[in-house]
Tab-separated table of C-alpha atoms in Angstrom:
chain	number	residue	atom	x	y	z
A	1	UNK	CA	4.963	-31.651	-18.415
A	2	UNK	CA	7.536	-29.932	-16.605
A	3	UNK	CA	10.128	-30.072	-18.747
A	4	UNK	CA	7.170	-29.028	-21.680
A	5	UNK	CA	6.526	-25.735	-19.428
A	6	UNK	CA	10.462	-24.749	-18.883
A	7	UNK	CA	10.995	-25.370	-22.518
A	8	UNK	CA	8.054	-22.567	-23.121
A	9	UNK	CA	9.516	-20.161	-20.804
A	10	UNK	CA	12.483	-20.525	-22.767
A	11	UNK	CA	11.215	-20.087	-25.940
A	12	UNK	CA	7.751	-18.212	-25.850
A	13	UNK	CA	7.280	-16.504	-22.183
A	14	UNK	CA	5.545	-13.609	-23.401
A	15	UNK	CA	2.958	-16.365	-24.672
A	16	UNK	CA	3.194	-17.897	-21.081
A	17	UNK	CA	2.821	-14.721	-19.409
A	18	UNK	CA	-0.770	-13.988	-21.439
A	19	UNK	CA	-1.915	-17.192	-20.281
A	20	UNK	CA	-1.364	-17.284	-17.036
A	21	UNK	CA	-2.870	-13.550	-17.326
A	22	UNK	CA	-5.599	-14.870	-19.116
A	23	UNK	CA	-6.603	-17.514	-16.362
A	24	UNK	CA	-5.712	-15.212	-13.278
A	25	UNK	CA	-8.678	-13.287	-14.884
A	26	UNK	CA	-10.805	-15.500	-14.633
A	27	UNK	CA	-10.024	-16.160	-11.354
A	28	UNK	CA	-9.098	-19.818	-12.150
A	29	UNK	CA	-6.196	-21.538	-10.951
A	30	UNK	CA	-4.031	-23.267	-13.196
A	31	UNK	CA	-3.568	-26.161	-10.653
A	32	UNK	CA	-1.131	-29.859	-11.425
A	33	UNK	CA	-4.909	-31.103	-12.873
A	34	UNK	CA	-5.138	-28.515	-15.173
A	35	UNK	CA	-1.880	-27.440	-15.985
A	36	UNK	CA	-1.836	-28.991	-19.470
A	37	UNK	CA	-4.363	-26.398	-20.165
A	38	UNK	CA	-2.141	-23.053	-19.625
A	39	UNK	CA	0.230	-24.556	-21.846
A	40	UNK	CA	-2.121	-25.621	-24.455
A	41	UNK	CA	-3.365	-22.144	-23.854
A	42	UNK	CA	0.316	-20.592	-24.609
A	43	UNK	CA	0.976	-22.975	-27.667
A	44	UNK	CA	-1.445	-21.512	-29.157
A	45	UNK	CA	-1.011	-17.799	-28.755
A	46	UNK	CA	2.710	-18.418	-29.380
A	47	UNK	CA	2.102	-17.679	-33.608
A	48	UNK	CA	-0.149	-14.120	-32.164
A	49	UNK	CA	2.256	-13.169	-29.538
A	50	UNK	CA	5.344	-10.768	-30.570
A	51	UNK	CA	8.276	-13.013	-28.472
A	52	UNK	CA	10.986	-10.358	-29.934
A	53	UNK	CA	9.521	-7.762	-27.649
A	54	UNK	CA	11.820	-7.764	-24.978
A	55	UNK	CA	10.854	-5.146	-22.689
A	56	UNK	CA	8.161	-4.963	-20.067
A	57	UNK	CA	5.418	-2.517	-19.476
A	58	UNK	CA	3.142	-1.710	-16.758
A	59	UNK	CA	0.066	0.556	-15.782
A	60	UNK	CA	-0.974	1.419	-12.333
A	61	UNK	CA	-3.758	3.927	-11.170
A	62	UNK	CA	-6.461	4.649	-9.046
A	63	UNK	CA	-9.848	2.985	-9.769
A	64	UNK	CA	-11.620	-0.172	-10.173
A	65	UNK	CA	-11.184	-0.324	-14.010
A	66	UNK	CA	-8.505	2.536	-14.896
A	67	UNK	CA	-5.152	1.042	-15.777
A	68	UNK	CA	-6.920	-2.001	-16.968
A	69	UNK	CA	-9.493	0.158	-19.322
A	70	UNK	CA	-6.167	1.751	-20.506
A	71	UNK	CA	-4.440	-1.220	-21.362
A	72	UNK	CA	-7.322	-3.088	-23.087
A	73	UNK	CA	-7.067	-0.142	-24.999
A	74	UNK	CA	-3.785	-0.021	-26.154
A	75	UNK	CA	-2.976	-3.642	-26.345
A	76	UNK	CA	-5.518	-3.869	-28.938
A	77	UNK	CA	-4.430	-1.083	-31.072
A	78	UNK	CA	-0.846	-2.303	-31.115
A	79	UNK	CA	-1.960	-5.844	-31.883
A	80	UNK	CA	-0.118	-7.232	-29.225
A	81	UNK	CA	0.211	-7.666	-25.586
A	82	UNK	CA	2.591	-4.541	-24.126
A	83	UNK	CA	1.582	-3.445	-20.902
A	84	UNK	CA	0.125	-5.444	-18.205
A	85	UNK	CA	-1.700	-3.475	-15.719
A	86	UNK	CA	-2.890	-3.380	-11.965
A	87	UNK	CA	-5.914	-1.068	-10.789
A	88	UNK	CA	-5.793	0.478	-7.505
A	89	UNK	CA	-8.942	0.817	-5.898
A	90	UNK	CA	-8.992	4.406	-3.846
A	91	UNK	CA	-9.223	2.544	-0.435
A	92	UNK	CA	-5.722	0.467	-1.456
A	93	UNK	CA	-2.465	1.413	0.640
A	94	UNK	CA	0.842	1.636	-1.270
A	95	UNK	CA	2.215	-2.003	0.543
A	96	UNK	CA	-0.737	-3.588	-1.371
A	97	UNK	CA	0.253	-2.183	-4.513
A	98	UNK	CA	3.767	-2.235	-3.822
A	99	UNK	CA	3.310	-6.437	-2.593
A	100	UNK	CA	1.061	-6.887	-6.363
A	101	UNK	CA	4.022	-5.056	-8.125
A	102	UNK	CA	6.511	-7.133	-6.616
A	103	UNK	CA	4.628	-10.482	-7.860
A	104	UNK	CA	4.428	-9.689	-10.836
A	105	UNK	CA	8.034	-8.065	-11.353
A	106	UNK	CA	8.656	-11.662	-10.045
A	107	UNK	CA	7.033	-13.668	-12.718
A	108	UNK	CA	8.904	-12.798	-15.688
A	109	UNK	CA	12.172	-11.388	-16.602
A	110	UNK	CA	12.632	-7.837	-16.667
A	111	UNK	CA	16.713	-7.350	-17.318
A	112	UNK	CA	16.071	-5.869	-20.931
A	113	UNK	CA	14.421	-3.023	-18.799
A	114	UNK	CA	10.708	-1.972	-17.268
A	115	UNK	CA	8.487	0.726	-18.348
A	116	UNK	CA	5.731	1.481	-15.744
A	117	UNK	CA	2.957	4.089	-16.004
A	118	UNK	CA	1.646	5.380	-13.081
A	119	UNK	CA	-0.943	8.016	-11.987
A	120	UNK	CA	0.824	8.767	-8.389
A	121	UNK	CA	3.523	10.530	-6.419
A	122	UNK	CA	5.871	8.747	-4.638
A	123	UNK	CA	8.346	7.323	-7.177
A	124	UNK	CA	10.617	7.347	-5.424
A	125	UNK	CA	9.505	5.479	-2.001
A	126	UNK	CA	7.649	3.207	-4.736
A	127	UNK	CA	11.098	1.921	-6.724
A	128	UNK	CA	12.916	1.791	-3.316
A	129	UNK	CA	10.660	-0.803	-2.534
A	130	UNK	CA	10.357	-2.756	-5.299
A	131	UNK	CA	13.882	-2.230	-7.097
A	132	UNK	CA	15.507	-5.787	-5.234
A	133	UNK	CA	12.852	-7.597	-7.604
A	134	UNK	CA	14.380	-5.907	-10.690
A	135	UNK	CA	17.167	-7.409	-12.871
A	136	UNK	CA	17.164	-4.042	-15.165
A	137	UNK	CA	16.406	-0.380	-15.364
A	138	UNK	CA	13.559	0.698	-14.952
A	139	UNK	CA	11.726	4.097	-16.332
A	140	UNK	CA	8.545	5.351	-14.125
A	141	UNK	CA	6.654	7.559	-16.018
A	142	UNK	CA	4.123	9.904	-13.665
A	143	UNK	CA	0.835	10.737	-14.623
A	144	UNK	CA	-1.055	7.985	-16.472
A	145	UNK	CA	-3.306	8.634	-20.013
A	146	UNK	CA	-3.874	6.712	-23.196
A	147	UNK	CA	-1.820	8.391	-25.447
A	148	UNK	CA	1.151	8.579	-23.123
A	149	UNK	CA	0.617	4.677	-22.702
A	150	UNK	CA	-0.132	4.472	-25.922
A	151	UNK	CA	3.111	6.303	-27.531
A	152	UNK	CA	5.602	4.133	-24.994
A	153	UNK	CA	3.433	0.878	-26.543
A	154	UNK	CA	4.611	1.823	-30.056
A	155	UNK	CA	8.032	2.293	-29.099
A	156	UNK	CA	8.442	-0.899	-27.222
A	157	UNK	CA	6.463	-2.709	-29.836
A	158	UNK	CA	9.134	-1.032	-32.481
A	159	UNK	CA	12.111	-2.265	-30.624
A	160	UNK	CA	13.368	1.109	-29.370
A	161	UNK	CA	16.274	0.645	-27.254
A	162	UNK	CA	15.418	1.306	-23.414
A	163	UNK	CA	17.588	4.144	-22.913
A	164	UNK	CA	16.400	5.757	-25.958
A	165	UNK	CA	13.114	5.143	-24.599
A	166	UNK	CA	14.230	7.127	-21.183
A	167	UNK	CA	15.726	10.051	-23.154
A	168	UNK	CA	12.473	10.894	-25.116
A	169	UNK	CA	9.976	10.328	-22.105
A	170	UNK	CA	11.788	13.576	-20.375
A	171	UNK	CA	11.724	16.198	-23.438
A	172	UNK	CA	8.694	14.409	-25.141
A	173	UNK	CA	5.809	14.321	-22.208
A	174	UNK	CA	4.777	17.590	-20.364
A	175	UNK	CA	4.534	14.949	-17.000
A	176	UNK	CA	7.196	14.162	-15.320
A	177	UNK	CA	9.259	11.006	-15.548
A	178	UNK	CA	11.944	9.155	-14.337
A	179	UNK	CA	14.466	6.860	-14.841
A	180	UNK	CA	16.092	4.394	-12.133
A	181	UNK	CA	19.433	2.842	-12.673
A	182	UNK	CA	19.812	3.653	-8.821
A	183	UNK	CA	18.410	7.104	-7.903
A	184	UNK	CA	19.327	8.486	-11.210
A	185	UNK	CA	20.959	7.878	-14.668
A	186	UNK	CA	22.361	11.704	-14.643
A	187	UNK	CA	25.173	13.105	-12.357
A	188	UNK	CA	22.869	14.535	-9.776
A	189	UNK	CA	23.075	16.188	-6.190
A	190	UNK	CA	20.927	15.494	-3.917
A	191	UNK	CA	19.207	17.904	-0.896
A	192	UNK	CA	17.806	15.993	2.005
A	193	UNK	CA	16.604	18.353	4.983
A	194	UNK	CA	15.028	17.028	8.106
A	195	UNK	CA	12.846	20.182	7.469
A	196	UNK	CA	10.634	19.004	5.136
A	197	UNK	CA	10.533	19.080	1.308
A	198	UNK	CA	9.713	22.663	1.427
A	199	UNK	CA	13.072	23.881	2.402
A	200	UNK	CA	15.259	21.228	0.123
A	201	UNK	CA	13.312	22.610	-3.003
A	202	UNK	CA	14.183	26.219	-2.028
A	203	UNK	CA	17.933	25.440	-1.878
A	204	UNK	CA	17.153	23.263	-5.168
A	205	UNK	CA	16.057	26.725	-6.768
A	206	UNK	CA	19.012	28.514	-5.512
A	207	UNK	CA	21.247	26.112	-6.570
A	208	UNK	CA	19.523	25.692	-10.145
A	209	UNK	CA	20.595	28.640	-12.374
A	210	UNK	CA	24.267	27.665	-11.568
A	211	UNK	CA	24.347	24.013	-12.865
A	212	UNK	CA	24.296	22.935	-16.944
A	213	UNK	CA	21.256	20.361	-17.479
A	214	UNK	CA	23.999	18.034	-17.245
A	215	UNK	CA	23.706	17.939	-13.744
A	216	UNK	CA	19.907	17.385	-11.826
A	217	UNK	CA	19.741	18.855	-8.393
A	218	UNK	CA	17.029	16.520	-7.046
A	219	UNK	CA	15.262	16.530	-3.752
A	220	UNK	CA	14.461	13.782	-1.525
A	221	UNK	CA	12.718	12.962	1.536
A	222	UNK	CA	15.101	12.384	4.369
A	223	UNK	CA	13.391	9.436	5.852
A	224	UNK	CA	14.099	7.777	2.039
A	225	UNK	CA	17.408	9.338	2.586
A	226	UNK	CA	18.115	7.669	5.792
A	227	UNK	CA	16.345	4.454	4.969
A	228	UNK	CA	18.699	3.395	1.763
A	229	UNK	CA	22.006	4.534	4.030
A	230	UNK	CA	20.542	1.905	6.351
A	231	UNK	CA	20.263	-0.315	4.058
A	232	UNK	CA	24.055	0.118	2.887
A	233	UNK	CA	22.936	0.483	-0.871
A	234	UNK	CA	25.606	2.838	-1.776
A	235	UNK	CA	24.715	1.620	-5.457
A	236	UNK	CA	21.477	3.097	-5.328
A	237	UNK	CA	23.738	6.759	-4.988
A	238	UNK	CA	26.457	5.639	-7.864
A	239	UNK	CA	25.664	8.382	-10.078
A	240	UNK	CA	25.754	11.237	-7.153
A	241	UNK	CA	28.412	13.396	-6.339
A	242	UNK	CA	27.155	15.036	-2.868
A	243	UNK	CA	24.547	14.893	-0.371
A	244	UNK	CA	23.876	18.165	0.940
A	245	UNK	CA	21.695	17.874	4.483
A	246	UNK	CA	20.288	19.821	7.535
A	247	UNK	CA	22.074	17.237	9.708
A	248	UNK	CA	25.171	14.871	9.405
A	249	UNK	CA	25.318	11.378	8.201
A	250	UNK	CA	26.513	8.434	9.513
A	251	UNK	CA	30.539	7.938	9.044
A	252	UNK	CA	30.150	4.497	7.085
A	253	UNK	CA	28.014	6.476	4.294
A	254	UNK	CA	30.927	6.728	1.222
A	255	UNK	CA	29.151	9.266	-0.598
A	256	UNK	CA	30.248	12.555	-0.567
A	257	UNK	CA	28.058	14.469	1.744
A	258	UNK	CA	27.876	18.003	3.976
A	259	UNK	CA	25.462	19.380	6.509
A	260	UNK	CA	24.859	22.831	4.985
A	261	UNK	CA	24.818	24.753	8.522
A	262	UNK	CA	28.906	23.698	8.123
A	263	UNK	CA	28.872	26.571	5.830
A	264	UNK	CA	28.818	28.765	8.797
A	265	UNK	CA	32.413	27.771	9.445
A	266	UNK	CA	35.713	28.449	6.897
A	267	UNK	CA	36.018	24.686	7.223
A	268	UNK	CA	32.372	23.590	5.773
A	269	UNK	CA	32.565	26.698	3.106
A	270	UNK	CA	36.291	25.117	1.713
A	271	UNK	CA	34.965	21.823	2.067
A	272	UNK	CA	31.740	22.933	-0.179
A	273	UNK	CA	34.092	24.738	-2.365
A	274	UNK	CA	36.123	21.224	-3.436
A	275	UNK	CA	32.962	19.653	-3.851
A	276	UNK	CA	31.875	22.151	-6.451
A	277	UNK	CA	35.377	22.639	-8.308
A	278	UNK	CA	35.056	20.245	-10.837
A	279	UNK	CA	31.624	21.714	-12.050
A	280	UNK	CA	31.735	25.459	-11.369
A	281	UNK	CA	34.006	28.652	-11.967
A	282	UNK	CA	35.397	30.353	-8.944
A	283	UNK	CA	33.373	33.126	-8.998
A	284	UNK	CA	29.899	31.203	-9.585
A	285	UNK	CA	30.977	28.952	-6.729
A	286	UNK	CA	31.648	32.524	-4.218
A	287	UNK	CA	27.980	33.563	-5.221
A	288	UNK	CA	26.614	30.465	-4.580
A	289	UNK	CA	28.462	29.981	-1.330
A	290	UNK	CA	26.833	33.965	-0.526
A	291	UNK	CA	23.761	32.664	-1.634
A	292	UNK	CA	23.635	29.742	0.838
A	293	UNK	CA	24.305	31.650	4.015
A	294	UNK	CA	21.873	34.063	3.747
A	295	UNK	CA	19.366	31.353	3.148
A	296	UNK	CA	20.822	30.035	6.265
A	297	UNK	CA	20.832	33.181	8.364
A	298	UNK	CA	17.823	34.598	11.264
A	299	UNK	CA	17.058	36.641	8.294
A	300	UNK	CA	16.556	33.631	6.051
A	301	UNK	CA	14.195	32.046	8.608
A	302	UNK	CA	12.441	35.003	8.822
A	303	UNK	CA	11.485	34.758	4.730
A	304	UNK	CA	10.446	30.924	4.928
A	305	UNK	CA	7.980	31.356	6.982
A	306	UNK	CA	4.386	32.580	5.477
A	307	UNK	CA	2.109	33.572	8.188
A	308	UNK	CA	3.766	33.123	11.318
A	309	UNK	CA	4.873	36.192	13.197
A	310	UNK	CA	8.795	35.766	13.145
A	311	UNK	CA	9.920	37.127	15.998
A	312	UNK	CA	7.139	35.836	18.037
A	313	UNK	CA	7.778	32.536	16.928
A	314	UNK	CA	11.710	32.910	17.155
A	315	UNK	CA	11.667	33.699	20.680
A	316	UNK	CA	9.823	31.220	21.753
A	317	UNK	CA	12.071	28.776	19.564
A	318	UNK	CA	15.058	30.476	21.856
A	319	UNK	CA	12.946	29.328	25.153
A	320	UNK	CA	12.620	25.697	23.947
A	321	UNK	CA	16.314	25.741	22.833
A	322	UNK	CA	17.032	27.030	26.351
A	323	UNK	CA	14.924	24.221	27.727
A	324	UNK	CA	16.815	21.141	25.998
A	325	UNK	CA	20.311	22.825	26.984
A	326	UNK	CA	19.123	23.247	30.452
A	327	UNK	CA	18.148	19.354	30.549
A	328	UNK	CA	20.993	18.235	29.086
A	329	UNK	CA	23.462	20.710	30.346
A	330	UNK	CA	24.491	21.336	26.680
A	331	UNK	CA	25.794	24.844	25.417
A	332	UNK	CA	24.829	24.855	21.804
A	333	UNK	CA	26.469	26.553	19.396
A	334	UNK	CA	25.809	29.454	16.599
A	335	UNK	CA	25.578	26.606	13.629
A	336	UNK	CA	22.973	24.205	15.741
A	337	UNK	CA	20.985	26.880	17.347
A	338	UNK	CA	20.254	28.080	13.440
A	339	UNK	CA	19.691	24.882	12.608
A	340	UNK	CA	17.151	24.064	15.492
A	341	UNK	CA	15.363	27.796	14.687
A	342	UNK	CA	14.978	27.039	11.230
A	343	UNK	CA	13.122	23.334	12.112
A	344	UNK	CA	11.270	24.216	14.838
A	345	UNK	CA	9.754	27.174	13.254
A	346	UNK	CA	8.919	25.859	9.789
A	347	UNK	CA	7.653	23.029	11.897
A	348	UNK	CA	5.365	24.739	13.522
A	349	UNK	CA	3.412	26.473	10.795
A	350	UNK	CA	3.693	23.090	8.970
A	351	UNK	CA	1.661	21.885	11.329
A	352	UNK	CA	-0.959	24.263	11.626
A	353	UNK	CA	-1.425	23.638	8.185
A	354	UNK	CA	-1.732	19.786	7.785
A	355	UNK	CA	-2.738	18.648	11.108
A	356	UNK	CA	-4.111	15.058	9.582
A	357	UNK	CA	-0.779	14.411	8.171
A	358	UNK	CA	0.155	10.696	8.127
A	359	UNK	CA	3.564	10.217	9.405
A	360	UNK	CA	5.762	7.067	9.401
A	361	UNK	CA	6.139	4.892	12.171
A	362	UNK	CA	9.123	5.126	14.368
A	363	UNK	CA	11.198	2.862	16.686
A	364	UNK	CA	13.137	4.766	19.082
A	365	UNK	CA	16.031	3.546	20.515
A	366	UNK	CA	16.151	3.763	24.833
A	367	UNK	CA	17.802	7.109	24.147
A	368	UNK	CA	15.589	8.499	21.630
A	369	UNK	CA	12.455	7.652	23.539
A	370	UNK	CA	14.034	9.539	26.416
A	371	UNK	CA	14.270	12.505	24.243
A	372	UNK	CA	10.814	12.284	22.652
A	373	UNK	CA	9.052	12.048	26.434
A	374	UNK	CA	11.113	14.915	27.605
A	375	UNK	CA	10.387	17.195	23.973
A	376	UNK	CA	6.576	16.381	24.711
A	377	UNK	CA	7.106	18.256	27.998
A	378	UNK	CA	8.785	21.409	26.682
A	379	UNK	CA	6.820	21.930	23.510
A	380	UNK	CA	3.382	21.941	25.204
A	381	UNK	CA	3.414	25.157	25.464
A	382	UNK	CA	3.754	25.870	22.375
A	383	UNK	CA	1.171	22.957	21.095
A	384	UNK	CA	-1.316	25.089	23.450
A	385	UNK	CA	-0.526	28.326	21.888
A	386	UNK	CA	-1.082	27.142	18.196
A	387	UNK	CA	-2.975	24.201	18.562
A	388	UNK	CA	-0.804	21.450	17.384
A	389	UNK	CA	0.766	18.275	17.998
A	390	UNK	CA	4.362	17.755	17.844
A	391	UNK	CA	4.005	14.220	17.204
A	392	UNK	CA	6.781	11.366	17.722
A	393	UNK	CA	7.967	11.608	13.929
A	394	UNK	CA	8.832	14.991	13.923
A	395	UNK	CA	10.508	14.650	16.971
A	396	UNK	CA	12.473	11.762	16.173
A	397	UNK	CA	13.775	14.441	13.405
A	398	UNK	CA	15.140	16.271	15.972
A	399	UNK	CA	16.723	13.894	17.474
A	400	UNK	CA	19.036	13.831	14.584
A	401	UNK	CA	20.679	16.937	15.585
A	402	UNK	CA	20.829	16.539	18.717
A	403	UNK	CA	22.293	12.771	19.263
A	404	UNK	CA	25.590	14.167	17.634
A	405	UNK	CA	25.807	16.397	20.560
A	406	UNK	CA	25.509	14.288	23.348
């Protein structure tokens, strides 16, 4: 029977893969007494089942019944089985999802490349997690509906290649989509600020107008920044030329990378300069260079934030600056005080805004923990004054700049 069921999986696993989906449904294990069934089962679908199909599709969304409405839908009008699908009830975290993904990712072979439909955010923390159960690419498409499912069905089921399948999705669907061989298939640079989001995506629209479509200037979060440098997959960056960040990175990180508040110095702006040659004029790369340190200027601080008063809040950013270098007996200079004035102030009114905001969980190191308890003390003030918490997250940001110094 064994040997029977290998044999299958070798010839017809598509076939194998409906059964087994067939029986899961019914929430009936296909245990060593019934085994002979499932393959019975697959036999018999084998001369319905498309086995030429070669790549894999799957739905996720939100609901009891959504992605698998969707892809009873679709199936059907292809004739075949395409997509497989997993419903996410509203009370389901992302580790469940991420955990169901994984299973299944693991029960059939995906190196001729995935297609997955979603109807959520978070690509990118979502392929991070799941890639190491990947043998190919894989395209996420964002934004989940029947004729977008439907369209990808009918060019999977008409054996378009997988990369021509990745080219249409971003001209053809007004959603937005991605593809994964790593972070990207396109020459890309990447912004990562310990600020937030907020700020990368305003240096990613400075930045824009001077780079051909050749080249994406993508944002990402820096905690998904710092966890894949932990991880040492420098593959995951193989199609990026720089990092640019609000702090630096570690010194057994290969990719190119630059803490933008360098720019302050002749030494950063040449070293920004080099990075750019290759894909700019001298001129375009002067304006840019312009461009970026007014951004990152008292001035530029001033514009980022939208309600707070800015030299109310900038002073008292220069009392908790003074506070740290008093307890550390550090004298901080132009390019980290800038640094800390833009983060502390755009953290602020961040705050105010989305008090409820889940936050990752951190372990600090001896060190770090030291500077968290010590942060709580100086900011409450401030957490008084504009009734917020400076939780342990944000302040483990901090801690970023400030462990270089010490």
């Amino acid at each position: 029977m064994d040997k029977l069921d290998k044999k299958l999986q070798s010839l017809c696993p598509r076939s194998v893969h409906v059964a087994d989906c067939f029986f899961r449904s019914l929430h009936y294990r296909l245990t060593t007494k019934y085994h002979s069934l499932g393959i019975v089962l697959a036999i018999l679908l084998s001369d319905h089942v498309d086995e030429s199909i070669k790549l894999r599709g799957l739905l996720l969304a939100h609901g009891e019944y959504t992605a698998t409405s969707i892809q009873a839908v679709v199936n059907q009008l292809c004739g075949n089985y395409i997509f497989d699908a997993i419903d996410m009830p509203i009370d389901t975290g992302l580790a469940d999802i991420v955990q169901k993904t994984k299973t299944l990712f693991d029960s059939y072979d995906t190196s001729n490349g995935t297609v997955m439909i979603v109807d959520m955010g978070s690509l990118n923390q979502l392929y991070s997690e799941i890639k190491n159960h990947l043998n190919g690419d894989l395209l996420v498409v964002d934004n989940l509906t029947t004729a977008t499912a439907l369209d990808v069905a009918l060019k999977i089921q008409s054996k378009e290649k997988f990369k021509a399948i990745a080219a249409a999705a971003e001209s053809e669907y007004e959603i937005h989509s991605q593809y994964y061989s790593g972070y990207s298939n396109k020459k890309n640079i990447i912004i990562s600020c310990i600020s937030g989001l907020g700020i990368s995506e305003k240096i990613k629209e400075t930045m824009l107008p001077y780079f051909s479509k050749d080249i994406q200037i993508n944002t990402l979060d820096y905690y998904d920044l710092k966890k894949n440098i932990h991880q040492n997959d420098n593959h995951y960056f193989d199609t990026t030329l720089f990092v640019l960040t609000t702090t630096s990175l570690p010194d057994d990180f290969n990719i190119p990378n630059i803490n933008i508040y360098d720019l302050l110095d002749a030494k950063g702006e040449q070293k920004l300069t080099k990075l750019l040659t290759p894909y700019l004029k001298a001129d375009a790369i002067d304006d840019l260079n312009q461009e970026l340190l007014r951004f990152f200027s008292i001035e530029g601080v001033s514009e980022r934030l939208s309600f707070l008063n800015p030299k109310i809040i900038i002073k008292e950013v220069e009392t908790v600056i003074y506070k740290y270098e008093s307890y550390y007996n550090l004298k901080l200079d132009g390019k980290v005080k800038l640094n800390l004035y833009m983060h502390i102030a755009l953290m602020i009114e961040r705050l105010m805004v989305r008090k409820s905001q889940k936050m990752p969980e951190i372990k600090p190191t001896e060190d770090e923990q030291e500077f968290i308890s010590i942060s709580k003390s100086i900011f409450q003030p401030l957490e008084l004054k504009y009734n917020v918490e400076v939780n342990d997250y944000e302040l483990s940001l901090m801690y970023e700049v400030f462990k270089q110094l010490f």
